[in-house]
Short mmCIF file of C-alpha atoms in Angstrom, two decimals:
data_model
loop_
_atom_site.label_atom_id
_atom_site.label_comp_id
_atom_site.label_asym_id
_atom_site.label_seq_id
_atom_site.Cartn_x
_atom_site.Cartn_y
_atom_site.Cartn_z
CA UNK A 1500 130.05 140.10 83.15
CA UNK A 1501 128.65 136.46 82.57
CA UNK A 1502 126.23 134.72 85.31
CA UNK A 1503 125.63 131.27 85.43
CA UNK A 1504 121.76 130.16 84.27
CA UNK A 1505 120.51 127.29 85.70
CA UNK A 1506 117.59 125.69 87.97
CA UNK A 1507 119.42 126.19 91.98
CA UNK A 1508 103.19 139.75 91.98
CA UNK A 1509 97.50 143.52 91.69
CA UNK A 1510 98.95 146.21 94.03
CA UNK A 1511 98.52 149.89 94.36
CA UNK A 1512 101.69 150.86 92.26
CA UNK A 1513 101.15 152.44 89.28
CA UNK A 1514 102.80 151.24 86.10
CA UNK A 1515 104.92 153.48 83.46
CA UNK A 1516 107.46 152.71 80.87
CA UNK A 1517 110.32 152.28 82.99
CA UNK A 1518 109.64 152.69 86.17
CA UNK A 1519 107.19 152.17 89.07
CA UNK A 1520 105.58 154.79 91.39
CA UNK A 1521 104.50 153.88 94.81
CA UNK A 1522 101.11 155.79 96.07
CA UNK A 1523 100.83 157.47 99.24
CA UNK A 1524 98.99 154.00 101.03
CA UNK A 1525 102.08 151.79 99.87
CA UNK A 1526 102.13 149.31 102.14
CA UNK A 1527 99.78 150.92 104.40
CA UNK A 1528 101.75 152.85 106.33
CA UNK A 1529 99.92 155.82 105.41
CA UNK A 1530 103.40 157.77 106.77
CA UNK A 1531 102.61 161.18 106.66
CA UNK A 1532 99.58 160.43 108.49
CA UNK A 1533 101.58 158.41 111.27
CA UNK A 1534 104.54 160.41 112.10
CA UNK A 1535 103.78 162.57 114.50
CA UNK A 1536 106.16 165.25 116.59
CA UNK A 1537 108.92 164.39 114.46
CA UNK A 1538 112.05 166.74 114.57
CA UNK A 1539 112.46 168.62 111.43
CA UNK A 1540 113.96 167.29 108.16
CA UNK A 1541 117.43 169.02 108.47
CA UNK A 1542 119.05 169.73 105.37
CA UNK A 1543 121.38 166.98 106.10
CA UNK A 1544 118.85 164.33 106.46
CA UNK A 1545 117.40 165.94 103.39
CA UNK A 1546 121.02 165.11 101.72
CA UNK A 1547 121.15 161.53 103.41
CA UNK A 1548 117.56 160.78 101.90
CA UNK A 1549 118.62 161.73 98.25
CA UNK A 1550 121.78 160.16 98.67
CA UNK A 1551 120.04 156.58 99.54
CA UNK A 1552 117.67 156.77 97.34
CA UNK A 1553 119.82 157.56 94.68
CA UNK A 1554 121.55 154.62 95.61
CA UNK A 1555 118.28 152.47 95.29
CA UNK A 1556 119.79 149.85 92.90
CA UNK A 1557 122.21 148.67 95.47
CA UNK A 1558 118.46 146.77 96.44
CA UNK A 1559 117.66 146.32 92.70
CA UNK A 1560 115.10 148.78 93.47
CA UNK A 1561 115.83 151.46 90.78
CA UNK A 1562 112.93 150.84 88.96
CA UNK A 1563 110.43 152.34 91.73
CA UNK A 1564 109.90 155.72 91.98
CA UNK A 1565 109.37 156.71 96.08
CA UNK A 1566 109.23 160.57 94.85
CA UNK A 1567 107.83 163.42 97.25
CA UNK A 1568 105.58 165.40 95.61
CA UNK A 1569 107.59 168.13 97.21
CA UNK A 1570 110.28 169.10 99.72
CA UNK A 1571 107.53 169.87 102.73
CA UNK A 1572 108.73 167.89 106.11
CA UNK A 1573 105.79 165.63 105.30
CA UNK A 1574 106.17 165.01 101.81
CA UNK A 1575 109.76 163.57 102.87
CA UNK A 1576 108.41 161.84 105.73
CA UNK A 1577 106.12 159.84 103.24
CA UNK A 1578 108.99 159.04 100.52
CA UNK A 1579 111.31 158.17 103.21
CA UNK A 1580 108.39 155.76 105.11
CA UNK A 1581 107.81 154.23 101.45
CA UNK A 1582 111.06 153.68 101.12
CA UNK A 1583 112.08 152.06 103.92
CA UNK A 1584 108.50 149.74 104.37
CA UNK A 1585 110.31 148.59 101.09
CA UNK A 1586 113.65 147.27 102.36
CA UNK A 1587 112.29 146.13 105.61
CA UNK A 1588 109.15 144.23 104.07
CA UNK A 1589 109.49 144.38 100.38
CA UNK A 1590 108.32 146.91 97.74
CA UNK A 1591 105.13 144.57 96.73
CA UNK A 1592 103.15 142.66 99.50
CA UNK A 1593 103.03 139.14 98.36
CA UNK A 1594 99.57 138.25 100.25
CA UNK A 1595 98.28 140.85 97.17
CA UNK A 1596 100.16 139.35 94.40
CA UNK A 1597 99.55 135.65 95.26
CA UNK A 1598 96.11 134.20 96.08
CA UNK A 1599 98.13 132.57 99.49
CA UNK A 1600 100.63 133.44 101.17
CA UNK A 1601 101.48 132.79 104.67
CA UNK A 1602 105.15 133.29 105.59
CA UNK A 1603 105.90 134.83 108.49
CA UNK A 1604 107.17 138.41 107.31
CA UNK A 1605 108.95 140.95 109.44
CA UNK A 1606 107.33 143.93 111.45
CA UNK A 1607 109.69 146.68 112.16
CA UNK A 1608 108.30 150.27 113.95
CA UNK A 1609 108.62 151.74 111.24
CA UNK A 1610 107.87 155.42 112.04
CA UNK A 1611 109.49 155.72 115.29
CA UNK A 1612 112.56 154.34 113.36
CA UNK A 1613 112.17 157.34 111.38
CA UNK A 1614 111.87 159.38 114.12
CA UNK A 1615 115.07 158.00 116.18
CA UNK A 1616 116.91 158.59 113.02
CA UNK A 1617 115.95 161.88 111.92
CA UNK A 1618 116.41 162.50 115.65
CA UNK A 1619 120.09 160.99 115.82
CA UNK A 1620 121.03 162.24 112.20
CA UNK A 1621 121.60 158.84 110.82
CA UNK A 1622 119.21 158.15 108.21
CA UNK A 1623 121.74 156.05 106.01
CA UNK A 1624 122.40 153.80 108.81
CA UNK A 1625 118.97 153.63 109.53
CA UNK A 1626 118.39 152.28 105.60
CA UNK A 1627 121.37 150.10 105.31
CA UNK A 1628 120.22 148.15 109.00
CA UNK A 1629 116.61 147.83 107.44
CA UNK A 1630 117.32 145.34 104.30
CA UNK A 1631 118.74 141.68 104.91
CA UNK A 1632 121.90 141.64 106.41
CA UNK A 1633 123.02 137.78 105.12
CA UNK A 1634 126.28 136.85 102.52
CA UNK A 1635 123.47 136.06 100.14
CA UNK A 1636 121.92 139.10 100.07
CA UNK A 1637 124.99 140.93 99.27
CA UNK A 1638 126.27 138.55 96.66
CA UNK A 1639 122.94 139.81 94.86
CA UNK A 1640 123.15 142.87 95.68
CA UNK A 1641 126.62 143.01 93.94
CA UNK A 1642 125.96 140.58 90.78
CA UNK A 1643 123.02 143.40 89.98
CA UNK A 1644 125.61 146.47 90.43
CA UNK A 1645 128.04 144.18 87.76
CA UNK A 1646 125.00 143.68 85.26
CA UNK A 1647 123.76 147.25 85.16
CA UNK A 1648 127.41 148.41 84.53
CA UNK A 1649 127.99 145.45 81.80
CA UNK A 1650 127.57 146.79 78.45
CA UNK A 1651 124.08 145.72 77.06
CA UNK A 1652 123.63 142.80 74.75
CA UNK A 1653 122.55 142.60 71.49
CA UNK A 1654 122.58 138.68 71.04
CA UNK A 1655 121.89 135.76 73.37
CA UNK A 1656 124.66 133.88 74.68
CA UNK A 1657 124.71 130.91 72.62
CA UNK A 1658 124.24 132.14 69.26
CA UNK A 1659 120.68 131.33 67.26
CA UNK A 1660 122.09 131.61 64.35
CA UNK A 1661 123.29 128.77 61.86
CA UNK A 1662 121.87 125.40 61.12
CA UNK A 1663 120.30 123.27 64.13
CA UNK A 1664 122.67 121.31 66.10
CA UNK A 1665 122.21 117.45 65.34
CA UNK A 1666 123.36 114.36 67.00
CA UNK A 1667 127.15 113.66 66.58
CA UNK A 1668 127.89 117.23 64.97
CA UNK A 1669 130.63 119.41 65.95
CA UNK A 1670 129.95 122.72 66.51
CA UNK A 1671 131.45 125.84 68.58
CA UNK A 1672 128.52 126.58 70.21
CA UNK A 1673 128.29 123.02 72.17
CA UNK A 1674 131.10 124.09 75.43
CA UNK A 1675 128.28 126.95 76.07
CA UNK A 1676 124.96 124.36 75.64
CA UNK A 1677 126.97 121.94 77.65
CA UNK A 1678 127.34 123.98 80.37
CA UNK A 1679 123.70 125.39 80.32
CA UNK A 1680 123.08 121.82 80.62
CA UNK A 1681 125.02 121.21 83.81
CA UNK A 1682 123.63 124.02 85.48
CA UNK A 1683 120.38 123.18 84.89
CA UNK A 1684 120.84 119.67 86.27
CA UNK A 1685 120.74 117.54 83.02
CA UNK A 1686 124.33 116.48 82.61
CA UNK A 1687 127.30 116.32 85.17
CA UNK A 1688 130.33 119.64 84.88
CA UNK A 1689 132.40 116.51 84.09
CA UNK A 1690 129.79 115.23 81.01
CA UNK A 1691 130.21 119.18 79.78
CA UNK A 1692 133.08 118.91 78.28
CA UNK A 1693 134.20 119.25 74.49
CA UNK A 1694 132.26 120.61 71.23
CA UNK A 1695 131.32 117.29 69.84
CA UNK A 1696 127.05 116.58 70.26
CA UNK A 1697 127.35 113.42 72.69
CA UNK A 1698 125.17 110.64 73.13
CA UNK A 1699 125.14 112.10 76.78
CA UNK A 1700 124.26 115.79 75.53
CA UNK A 1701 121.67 114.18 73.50
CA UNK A 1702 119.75 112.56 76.17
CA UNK A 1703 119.72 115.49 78.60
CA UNK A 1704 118.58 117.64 75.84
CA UNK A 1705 115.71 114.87 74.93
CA UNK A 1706 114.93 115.40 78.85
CA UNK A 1707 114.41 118.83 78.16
CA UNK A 1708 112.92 119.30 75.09
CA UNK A 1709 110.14 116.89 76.76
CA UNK A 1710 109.83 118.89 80.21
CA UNK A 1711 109.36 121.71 78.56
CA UNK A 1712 106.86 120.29 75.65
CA UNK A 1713 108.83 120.20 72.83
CA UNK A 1714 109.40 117.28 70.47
CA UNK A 1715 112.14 115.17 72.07
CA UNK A 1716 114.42 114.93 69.06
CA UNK A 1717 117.69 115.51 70.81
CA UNK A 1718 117.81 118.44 68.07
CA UNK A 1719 119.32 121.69 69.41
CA UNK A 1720 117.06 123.95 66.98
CA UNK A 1721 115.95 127.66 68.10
CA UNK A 1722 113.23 126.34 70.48
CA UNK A 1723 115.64 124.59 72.58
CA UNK A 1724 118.03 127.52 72.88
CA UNK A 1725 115.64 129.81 73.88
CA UNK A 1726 115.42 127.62 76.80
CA UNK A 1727 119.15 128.03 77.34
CA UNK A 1728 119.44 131.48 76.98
CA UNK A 1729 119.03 134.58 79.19
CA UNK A 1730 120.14 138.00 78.16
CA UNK A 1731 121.18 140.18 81.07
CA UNK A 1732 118.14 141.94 81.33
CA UNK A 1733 116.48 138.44 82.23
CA UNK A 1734 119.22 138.31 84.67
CA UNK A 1735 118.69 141.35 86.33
CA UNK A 1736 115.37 141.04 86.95
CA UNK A 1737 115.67 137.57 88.21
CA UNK A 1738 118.09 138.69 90.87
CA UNK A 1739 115.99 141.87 91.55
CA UNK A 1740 112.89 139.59 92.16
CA UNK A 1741 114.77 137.13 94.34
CA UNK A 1742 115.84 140.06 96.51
CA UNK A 1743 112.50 141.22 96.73
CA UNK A 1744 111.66 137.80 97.90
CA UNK A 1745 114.36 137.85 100.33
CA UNK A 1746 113.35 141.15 102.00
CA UNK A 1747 109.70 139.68 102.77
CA UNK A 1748 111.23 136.72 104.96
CA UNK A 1749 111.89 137.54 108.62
CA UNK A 1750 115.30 139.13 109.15
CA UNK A 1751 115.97 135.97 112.39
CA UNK A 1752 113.77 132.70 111.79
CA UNK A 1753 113.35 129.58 113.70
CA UNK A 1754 116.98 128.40 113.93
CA UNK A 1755 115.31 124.41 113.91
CA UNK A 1756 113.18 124.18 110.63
CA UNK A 1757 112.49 123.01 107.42
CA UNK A 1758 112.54 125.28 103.86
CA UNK A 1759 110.96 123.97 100.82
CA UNK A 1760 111.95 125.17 97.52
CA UNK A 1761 109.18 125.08 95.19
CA UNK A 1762 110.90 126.20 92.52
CA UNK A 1763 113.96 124.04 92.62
CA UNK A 1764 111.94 121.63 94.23
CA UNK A 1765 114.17 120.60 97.32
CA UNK A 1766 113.90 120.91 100.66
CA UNK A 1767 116.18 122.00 103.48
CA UNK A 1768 116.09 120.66 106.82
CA UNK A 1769 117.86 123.13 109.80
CA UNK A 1770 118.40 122.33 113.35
CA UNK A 1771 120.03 124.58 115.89
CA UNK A 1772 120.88 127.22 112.78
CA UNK A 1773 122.78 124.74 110.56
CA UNK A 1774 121.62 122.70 107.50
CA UNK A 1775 121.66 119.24 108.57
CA UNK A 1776 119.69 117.46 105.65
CA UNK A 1777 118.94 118.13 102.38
CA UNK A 1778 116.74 116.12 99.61
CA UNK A 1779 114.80 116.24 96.92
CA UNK A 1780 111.10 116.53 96.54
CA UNK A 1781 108.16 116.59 94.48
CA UNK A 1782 105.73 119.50 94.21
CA UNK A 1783 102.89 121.11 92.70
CA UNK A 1784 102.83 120.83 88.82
CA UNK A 1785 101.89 124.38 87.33
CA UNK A 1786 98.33 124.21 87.45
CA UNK A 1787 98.00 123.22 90.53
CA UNK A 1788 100.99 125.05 92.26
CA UNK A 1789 102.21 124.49 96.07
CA UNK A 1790 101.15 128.13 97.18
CA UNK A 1791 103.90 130.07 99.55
CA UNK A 1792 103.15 128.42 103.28
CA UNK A 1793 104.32 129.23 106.91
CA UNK A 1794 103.03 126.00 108.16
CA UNK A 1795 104.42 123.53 111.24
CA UNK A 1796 104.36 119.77 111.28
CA UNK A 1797 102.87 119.14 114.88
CA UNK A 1798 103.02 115.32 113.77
CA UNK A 1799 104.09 112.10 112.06
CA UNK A 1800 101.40 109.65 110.78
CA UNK A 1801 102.46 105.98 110.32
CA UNK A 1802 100.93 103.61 107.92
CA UNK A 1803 98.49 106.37 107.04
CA UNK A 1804 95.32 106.49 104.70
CA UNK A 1805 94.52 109.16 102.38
CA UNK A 1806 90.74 110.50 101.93
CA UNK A 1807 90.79 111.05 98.10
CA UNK A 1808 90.05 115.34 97.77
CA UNK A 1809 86.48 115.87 95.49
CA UNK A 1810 88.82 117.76 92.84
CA UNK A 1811 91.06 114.53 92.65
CA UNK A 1812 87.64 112.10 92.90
CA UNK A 1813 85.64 113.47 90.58
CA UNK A 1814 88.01 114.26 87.73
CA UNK A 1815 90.42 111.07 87.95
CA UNK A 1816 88.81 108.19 90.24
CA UNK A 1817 85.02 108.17 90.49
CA UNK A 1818 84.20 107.16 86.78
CA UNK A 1819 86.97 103.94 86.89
CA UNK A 1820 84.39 101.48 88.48
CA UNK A 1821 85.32 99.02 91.27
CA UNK A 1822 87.67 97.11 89.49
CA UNK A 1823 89.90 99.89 89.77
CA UNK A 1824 89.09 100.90 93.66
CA UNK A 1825 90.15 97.57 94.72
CA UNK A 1826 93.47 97.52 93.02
CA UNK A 1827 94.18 100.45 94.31
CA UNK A 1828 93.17 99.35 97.64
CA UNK A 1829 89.98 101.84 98.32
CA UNK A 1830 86.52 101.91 99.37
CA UNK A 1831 84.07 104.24 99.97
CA UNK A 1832 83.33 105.49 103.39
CA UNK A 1833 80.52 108.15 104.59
CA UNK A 1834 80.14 109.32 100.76
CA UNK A 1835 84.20 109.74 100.37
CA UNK A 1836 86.92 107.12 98.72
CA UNK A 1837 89.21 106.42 101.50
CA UNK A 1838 92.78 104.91 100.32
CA UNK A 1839 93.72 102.73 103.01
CA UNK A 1840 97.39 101.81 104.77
CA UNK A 1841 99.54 100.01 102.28
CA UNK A 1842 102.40 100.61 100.07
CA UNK A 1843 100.21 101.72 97.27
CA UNK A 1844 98.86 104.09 99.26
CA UNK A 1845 99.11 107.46 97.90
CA UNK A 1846 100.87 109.08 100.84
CA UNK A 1847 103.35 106.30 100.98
CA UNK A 1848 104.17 104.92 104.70
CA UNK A 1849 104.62 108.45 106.44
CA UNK A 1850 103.20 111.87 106.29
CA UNK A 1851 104.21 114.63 107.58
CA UNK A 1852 100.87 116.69 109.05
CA UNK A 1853 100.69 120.73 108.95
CA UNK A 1854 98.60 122.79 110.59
CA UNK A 1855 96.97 125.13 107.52
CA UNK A 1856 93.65 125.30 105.70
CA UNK A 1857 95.00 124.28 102.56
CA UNK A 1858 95.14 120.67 103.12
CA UNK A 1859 98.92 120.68 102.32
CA UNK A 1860 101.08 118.33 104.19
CA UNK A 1861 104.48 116.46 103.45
CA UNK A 1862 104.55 112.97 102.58
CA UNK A 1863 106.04 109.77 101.39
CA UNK A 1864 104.85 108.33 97.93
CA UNK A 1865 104.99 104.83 95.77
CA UNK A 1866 106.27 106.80 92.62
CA UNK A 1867 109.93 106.98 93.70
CA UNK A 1868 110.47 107.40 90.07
CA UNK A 1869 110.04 110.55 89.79
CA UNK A 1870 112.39 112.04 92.30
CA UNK A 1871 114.96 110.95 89.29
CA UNK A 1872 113.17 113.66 86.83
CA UNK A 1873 115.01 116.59 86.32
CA UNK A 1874 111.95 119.37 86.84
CA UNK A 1875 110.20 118.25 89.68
CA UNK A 1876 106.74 120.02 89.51
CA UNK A 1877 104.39 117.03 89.31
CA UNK A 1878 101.95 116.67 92.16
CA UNK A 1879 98.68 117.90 93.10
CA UNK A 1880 99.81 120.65 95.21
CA UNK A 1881 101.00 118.23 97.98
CA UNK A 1882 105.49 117.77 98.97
CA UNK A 1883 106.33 114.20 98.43
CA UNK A 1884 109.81 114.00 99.88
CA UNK A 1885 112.27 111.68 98.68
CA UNK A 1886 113.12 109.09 101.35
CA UNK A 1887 110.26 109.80 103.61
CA UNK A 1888 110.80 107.25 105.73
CA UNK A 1889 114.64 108.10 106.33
CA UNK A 1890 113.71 111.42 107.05
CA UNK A 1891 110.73 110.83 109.40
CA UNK A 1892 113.30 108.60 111.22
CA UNK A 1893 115.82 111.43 111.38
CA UNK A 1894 112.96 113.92 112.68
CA UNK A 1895 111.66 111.12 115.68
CA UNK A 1896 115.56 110.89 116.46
CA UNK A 1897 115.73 114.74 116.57
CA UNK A 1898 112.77 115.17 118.52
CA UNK A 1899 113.25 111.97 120.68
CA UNK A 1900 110.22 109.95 120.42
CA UNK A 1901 112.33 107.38 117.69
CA UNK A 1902 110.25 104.70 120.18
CA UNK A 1903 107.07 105.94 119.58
CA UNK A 1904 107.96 106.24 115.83
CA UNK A 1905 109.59 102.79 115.62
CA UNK A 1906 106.11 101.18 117.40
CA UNK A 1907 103.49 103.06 115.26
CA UNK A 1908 105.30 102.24 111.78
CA UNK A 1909 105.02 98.09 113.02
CA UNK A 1910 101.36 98.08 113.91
CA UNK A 1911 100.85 98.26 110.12
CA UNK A 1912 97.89 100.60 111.09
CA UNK A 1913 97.13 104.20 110.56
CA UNK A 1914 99.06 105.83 114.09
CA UNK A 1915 99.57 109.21 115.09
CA UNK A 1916 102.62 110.38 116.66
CA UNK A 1917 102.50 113.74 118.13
CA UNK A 1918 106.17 115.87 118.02
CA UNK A 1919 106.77 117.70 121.54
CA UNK A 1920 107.83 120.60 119.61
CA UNK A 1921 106.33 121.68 116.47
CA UNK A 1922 108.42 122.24 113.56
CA UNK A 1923 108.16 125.14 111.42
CA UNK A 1924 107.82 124.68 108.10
CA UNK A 1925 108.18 127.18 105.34
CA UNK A 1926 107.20 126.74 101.76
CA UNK A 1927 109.30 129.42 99.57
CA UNK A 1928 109.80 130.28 95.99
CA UNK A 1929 113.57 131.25 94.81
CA UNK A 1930 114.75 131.16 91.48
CA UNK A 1931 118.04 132.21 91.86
CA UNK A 1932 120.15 130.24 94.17
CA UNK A 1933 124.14 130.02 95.18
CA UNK A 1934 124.58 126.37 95.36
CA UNK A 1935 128.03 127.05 97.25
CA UNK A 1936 129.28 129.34 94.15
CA UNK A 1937 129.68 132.80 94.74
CA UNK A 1938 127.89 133.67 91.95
CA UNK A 1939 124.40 133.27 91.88
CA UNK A 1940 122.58 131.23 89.33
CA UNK A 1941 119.70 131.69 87.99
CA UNK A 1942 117.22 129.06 87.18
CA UNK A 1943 114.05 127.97 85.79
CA UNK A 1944 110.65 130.07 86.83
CA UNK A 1945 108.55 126.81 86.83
CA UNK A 1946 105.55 128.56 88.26
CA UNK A 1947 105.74 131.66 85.94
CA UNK A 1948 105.95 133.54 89.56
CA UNK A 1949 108.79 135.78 88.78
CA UNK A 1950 106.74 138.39 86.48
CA UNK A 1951 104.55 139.54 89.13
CA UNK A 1952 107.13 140.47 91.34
CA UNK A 1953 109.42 142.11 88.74
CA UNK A 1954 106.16 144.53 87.23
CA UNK A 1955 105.76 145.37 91.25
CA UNK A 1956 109.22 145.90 90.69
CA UNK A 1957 109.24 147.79 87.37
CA UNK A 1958 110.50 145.45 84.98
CA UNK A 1959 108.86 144.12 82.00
CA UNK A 1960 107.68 141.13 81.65
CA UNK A 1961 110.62 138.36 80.78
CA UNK A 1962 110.49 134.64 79.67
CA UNK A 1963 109.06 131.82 82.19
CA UNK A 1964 109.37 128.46 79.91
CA UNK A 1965 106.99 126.79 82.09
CA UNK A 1966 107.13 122.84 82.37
CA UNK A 1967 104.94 120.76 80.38
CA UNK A 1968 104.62 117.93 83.25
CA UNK A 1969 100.72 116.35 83.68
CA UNK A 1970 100.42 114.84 87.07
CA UNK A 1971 101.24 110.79 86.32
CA UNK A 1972 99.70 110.31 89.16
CA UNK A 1973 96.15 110.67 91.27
CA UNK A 1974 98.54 111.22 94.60
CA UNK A 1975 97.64 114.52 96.46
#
């Protein structure tokens, strides 16, 4: 089986060569501990808990060992709570792995679920009603089944071997680069066709050979198709991890609200359950990452000023002299530089303002150029969104206060506008994506995020070609 590759986690788990073990505080459900006055383990839910867990890679999860040290009532009871904290919240807690994270994640009961299913004899319909339930979901669940039963590779998928690819050559192995290209966003499907080395092909791969720190050549050497290629195993695992992810998200969220891709570096914009909007944006570069948020705009700032971080000050502005503050349009105020209202204001002519202690916020920006860039990862930590301004105007339309907006963006001065309803805002981390295929493809891991989730998950450690980027900017 072949899947599209393109663009679109410290824990107490034991490692071993192949496989993961969860201790008896996974999760801290502590289950043995928790169930009490169950009804027996029958010997048919005995057979329905082998069964499903048996059946573990249906949830890429047959790399984690939930093993009862024996067959006592409580020994299941513990394997069976282990198991299913891990389809209802995820076999790795992500506030452990990650230094932030603050998406809402669900909360199920778990042990009297246990008990109403022990109780009722169901304990496979009990598991299947605990994981995700959406098309996406499934559509992973199924390309993992495909690549565990594909025959394993013993070379990458364009081949390494043979002289390096120059401009203007013909070679076989330029329909599979071509397409690599495409998926990853650096050509059109309609620029992907042929085997001759286009002037097209060349610039995309320039693109990338420069994202990712390479020498921008345009030549198509083994550096550059190690980029482009991903075994199955690297497959796997990427689809594994991105169901993990999946399973930590609540099962029903806020029908209006707005998802930001970090890794993809897009955002979605939902109202009443359906996608209405959907742009591009600009976020953290890899050392200074946009961590995982649950965070609500409550507001929309007009004309706003920007109060220069220390980090930012310190290392990039305060050693420029005066010259360079009043170019820039700053002064110092109360022992901080204060950017004020202005197109080349950092912030642009609209932010977006969250509620979190992590001083991250949407907002516009003056460096439209780099919403044209391929890998996206270039800011201080802060979302600039591309067309700001169009899309605050779209959220004051949704959220009817278009005349408030319409009066604080003319006064030309810093203006709040408070929303009536806040708007939930999640900040989420998917390499794999659908893109309307039904396959999924798998893209870039600019963050290097993916590993810690697959070793929760089992897996060794694969390839995250992280972008060489360098914020061209001082914006936030």
């Amino acid at each position: 089986m072949r899947l599209t590759v393109g663009w679109s986690l410290a824990i107490g788990i034991s490692l071993s060569a192949c496989s993961v073990r969860f201790g008896p505080d996974e999760n801290s459900t502590s289950p043995a501990a928790e169930v009490t006055a169950q009804p027996q383990w029958s010997a048919q839910a005995k057979e329905q808990l082998r069964k499903a867990l048996e059946a573990r890679a249906v949830h890429g999860l047959d790399k984690v060992d939930f093993g009862a040290t024996s067959n006592a009532d409580a020994d299941l009871t513990g394997q069976a709570m282990r198991y299913a904290a891990a389809l209802a919240r995820g076999a790795a807690d992500p506030t452990k792995l990650y230094d932030v994270y603050t998406v809402p994640r669900p909360s199920p009961d778990l042990k009297a679920g246990l008990a109403n299913a022990l109780r009722a004899g169901d304990l496979t319909g009990w598991f299947a009603s605990l994981a995700p339930q959406d098309a996406n979901y499934k559509k992973l669940s199924d390309a993992y089944l495909r690549l565990l039963r594909a025959p394993a590779q013993s070379v990458a998928e364009i081949p390494v071997m043979g002289e390096a690819i120059k401009p203007g050559a013909v070679d076989p192995r330029i329909p599979a680069i071509a397409r690599e290209l495409a998926i990853l966003d650096y050509v059109t499907p309609e620029d992907a066709q042929g085997d001759r080395y286009t002037p097209k092909l060349i610039t995309a791969v320039r693109q990338m050979q420069a994202d990712y720190g390479m020498k921008p050549d345009g030549i198509i050497g083994s550096e550059a198709l190690a980029i482009l290629n991903m075994s199955d195993v690297d497959r796997s695992r990427a689809i594994a991890v991105s169901m993990e992810r999946l399973r930590w998200l609540e099962r029903t969220p806020p029908a209006t609200r707005i998802d930001v891709n970090l890794a993809a570096a897009r955002l979605t914009y939902w109202r009443d359950g359906k996608i209405v909007d959907s742009r591009k944006v600009i976020v953290g570069e890899p050392d200074t990452e946009t961590p995982q948020l649950g965070s609500p705009i409550f507001r929309l700032v007009a004309n706003p000023t920007w109060t220069v971080p220390r980090s930012i000050q310190e290392k990039e502005i305060v050693n420029k002299g005066s010259g360079y503050l009043k170019a820039n349009n700053m002064v110092w105020k109360d022992g901080w530089i204060v950017q004020q209202p202005g197109p080349k204001n950092s912030l642009g002519l609209v932010k977006f303002d969250m509620q979190n202690d992590h001083a991250i916020y949407l907002h516009d920006t003056p460096a439209k150029p780099l919403f044209a860039m391929v890998q996206r990862q270039r800011s201080h930590g802060c979302v600039r969104v591309e067309d700001a301004l169009g899309f605050a105007e779209m959220l004051a339309k949704d959220e009817g206060v278009l005349d408030e907006w319409h009066t604080a963006r003319a006064s030309g001065r810093e203006t709040f506008v408070k929303l009536p309803g806040q708007i939930p805002v999640r900040m989420l981390y998917q390499t794999v994506l659908f893109d309307g295929a039904d396959e999924p493809i798998v893209r870039n891991d600019p963050y290097g995020w993916d590993d810690r989730i697959g070793a929760a998950l089992g897996f060794k450690a694969g390839k995250a070609l992280r972008v060489q980027s360098g914020a061209v900017d001082v914006g936030p």
